Short mmCIF file of C-alpha atoms in Angstrom, two decimals:
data_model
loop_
_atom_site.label_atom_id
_atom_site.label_comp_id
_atom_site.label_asym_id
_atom_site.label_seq_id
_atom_site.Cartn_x
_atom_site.Cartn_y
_atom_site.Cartn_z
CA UNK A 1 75.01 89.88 109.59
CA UNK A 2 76.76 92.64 106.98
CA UNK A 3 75.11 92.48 104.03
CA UNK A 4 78.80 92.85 102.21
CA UNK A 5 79.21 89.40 103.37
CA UNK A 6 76.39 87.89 102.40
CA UNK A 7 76.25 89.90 98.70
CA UNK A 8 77.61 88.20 95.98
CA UNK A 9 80.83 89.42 94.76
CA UNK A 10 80.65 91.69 91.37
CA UNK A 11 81.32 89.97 88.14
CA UNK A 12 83.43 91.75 85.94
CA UNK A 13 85.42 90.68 82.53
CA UNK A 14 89.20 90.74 81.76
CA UNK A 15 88.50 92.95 78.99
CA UNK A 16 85.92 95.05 81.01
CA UNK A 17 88.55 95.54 83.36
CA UNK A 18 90.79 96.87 80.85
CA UNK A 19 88.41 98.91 79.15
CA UNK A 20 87.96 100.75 82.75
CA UNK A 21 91.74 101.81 83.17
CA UNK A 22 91.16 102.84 79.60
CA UNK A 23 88.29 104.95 80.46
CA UNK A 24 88.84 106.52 83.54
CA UNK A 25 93.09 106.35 84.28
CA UNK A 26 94.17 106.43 80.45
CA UNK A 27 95.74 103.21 81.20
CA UNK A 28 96.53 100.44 78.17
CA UNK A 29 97.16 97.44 80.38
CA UNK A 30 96.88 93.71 80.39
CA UNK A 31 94.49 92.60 83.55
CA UNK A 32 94.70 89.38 85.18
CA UNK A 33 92.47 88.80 87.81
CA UNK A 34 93.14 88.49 91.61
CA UNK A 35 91.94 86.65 94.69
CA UNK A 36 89.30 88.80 96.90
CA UNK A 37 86.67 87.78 100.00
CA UNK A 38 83.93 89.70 98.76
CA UNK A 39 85.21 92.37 96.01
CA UNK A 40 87.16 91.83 92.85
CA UNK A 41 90.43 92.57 92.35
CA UNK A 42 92.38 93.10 89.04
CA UNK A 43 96.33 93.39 88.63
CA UNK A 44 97.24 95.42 85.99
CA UNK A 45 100.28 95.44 83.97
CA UNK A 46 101.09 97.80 81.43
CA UNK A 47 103.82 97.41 78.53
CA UNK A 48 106.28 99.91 80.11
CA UNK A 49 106.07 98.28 83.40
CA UNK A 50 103.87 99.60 85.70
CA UNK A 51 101.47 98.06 87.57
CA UNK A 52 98.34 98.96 89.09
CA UNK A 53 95.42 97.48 91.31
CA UNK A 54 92.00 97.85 89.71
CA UNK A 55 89.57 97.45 92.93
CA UNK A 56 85.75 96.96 92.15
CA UNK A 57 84.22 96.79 95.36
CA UNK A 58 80.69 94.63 96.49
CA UNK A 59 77.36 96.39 95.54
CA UNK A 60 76.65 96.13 99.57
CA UNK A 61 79.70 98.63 100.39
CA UNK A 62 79.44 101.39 101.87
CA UNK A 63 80.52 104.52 100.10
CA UNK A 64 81.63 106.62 103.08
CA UNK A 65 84.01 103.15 103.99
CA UNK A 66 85.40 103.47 100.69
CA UNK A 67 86.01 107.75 101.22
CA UNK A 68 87.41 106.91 104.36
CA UNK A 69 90.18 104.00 103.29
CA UNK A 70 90.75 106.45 100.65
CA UNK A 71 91.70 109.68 103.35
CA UNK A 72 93.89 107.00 105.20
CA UNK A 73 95.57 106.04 102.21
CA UNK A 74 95.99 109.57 101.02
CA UNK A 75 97.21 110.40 104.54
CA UNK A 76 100.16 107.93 104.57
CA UNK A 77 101.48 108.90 101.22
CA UNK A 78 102.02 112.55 102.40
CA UNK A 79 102.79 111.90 106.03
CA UNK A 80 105.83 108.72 104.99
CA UNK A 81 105.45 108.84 101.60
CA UNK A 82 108.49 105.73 101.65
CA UNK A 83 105.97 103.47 103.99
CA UNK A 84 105.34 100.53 102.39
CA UNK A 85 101.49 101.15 101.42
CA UNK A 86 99.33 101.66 98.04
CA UNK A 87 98.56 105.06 97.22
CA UNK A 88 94.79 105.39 95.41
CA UNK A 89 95.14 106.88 91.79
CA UNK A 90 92.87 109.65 90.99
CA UNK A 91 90.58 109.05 87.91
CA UNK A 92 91.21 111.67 84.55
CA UNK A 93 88.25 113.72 86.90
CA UNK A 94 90.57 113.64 89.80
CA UNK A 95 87.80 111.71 91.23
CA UNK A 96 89.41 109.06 93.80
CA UNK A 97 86.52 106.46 93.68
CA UNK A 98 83.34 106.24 90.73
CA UNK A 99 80.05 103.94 90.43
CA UNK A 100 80.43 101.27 87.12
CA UNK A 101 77.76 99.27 86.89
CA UNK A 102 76.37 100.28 90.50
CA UNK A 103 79.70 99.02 92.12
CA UNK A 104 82.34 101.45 93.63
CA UNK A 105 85.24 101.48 92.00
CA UNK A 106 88.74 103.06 92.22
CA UNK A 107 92.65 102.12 91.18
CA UNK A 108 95.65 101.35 93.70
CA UNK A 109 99.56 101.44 92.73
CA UNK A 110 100.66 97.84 93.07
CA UNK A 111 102.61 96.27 96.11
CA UNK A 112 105.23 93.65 94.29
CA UNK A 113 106.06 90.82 96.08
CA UNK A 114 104.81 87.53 97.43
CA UNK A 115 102.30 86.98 100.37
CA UNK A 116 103.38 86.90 103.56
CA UNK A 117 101.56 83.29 104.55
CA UNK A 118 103.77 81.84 101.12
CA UNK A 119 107.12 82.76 102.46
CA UNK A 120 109.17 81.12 105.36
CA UNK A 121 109.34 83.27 108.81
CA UNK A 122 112.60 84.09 109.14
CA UNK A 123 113.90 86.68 111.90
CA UNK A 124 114.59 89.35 109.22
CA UNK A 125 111.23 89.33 107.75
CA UNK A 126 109.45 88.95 111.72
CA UNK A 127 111.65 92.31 112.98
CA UNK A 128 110.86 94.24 109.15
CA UNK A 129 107.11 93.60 110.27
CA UNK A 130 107.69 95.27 113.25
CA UNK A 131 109.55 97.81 111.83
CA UNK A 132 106.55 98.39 109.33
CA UNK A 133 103.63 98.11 112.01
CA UNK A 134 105.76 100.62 114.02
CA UNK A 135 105.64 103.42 111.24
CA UNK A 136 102.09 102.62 109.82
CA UNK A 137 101.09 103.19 113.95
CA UNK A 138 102.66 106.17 113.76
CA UNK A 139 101.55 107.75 110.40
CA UNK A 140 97.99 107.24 111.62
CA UNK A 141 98.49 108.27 115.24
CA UNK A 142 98.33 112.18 113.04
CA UNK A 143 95.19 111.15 110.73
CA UNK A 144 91.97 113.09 111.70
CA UNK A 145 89.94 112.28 109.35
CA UNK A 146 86.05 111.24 110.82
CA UNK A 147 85.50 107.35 110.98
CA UNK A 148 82.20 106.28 108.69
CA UNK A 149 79.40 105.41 110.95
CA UNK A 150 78.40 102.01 111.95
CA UNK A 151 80.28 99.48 114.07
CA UNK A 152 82.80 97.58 113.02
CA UNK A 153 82.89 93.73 114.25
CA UNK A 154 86.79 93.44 114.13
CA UNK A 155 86.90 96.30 116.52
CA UNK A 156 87.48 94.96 120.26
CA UNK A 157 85.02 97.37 121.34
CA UNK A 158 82.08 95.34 119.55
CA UNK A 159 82.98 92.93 120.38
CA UNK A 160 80.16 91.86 122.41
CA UNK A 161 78.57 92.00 119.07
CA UNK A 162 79.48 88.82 118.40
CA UNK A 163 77.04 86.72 121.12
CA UNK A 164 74.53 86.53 117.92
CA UNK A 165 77.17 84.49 116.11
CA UNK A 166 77.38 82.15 118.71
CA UNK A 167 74.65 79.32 117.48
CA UNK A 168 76.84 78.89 114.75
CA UNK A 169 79.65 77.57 117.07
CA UNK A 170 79.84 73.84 117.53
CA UNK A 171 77.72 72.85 120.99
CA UNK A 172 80.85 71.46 122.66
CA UNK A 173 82.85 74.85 121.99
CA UNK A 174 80.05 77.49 122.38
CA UNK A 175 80.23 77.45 126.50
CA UNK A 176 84.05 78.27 126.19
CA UNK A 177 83.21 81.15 124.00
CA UNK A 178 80.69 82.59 125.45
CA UNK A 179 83.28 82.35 128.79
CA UNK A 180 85.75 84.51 127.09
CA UNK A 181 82.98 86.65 125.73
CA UNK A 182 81.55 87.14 129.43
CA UNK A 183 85.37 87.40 130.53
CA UNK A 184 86.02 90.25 127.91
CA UNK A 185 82.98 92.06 129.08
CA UNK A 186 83.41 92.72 132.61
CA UNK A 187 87.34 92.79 132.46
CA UNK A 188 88.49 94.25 129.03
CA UNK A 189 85.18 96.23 127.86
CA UNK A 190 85.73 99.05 130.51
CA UNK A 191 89.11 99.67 130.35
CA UNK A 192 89.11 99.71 126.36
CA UNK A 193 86.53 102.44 126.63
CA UNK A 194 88.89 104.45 128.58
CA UNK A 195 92.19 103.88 126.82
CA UNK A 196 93.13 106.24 124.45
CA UNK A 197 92.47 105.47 120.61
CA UNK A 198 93.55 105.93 117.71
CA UNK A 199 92.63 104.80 113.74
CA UNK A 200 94.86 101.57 112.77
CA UNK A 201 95.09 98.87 109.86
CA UNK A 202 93.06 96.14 112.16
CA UNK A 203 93.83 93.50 109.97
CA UNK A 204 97.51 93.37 109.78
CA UNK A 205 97.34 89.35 108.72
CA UNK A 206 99.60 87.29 106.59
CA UNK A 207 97.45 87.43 103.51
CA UNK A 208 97.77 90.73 104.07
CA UNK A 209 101.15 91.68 104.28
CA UNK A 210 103.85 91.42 100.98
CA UNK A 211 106.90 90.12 101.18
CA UNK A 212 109.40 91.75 98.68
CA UNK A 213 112.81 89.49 97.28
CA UNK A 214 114.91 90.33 100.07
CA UNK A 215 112.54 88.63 102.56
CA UNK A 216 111.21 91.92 104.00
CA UNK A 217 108.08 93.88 104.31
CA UNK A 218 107.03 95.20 100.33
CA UNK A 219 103.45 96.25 101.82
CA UNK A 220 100.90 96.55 103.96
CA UNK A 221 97.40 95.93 102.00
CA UNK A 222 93.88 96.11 102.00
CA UNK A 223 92.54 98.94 103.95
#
């Protein structure tokens, strides 16, 4: 299993978190702290308004993941710089991501708004999401930039992966998955590995989606 998701996510303070925009962005803000799987997450606030993301990712991360959500992000803001996506902040050393305390570290404009799975699904908000899916697509149908190595379990093409998961599935259910994993194999696998491809979000979920007042798409998080 990735060790990211077995590590123990990093432990930083309010204040410490305040003391790093201080530090490294020149930013006096007041940090409050966010929900996050396996990193941790600080919303920033500042007194003239702005607001920021402070991410402090899990000692198990992989740098070159981190340089790599980094040329994505850095990609969208010049190819649609209106798409509704963060933009990473470079530090005072116009360094995009830094070690503190042996935990990568960087700073994200803020996406304001409410999560998508807290809002009702009206027909507005279901056609802005395909509206936004459509252009994110399409800004990274032109990104070049090298994918990190190692697989990647929530790509279809590792799927197969997976089959070491499966004594964690209850008895009565693990036949029916392991059907649909034999299934995937012999129908799916080989034409997947000869459609074209192209670098996408992956993980375009309602927790990961903002919903801005008007009930549309305010961003598309967590790259």
């Amino acid at each position: 299993m990735n060790s990211v998701l077995q590590t123990a996510a990093p432990r930083f303070s309010l204040t410490e978190a305040q003391a790093i925009a201080r530090k490294h962005y020149g930013i006096e803000a007041e940090a409050r702290l966010l929900t996050s799987e396996r990193d941790q997450n600080f919303h920033l606030h500042t007194s003239t308004g702005a607001e920021f993301v402070l991410k402090i990712a899990n000692a198990s991360e992989v740098e070159a993941v981190i340089a790599f959500q980094n040329e994505v992000m850095r990609h969208l803001q010049s190819f649609d710089p209106t798409l509704p996506a963060p933009h990473v902040i470079p530090a005072r050393d116009d360094a995009l991501h830094f070690l503190q305390r042996g935990h990568i570290t960087r700073l994200l404009t803020f996406r304001a708004g409410r999560l998508m799975h807290q809002v009702e699904r009206t027909s507005l908000l279901r056609s802005s999401l395909g509206r936004a899916h459509a252009r994110l697509v399409k800004a990274l149908a032109a990104f070049a930039g090298e994918a990190p190595p190692g697989d990647l379990l929530w790509d279809l093409l590792h799927a197969q992966q997976l089959r070491q998961f499966l004594k964690h599935v209850d008895a009565a259910k693990r036949a029916a998955v392991e059907a649909a994993l034999d299934c995937f194999e012999t129908t799916a696998l080989p034409w997947l590995q000869r459609a074209p491809a192209q670098v996408i979000h992956n993980d375009l979920n309602p927790h990961n989606v903002v919903v801005d007042e008007r009930g549309e798409v305010g961003g598309v998080i967590d790259f």
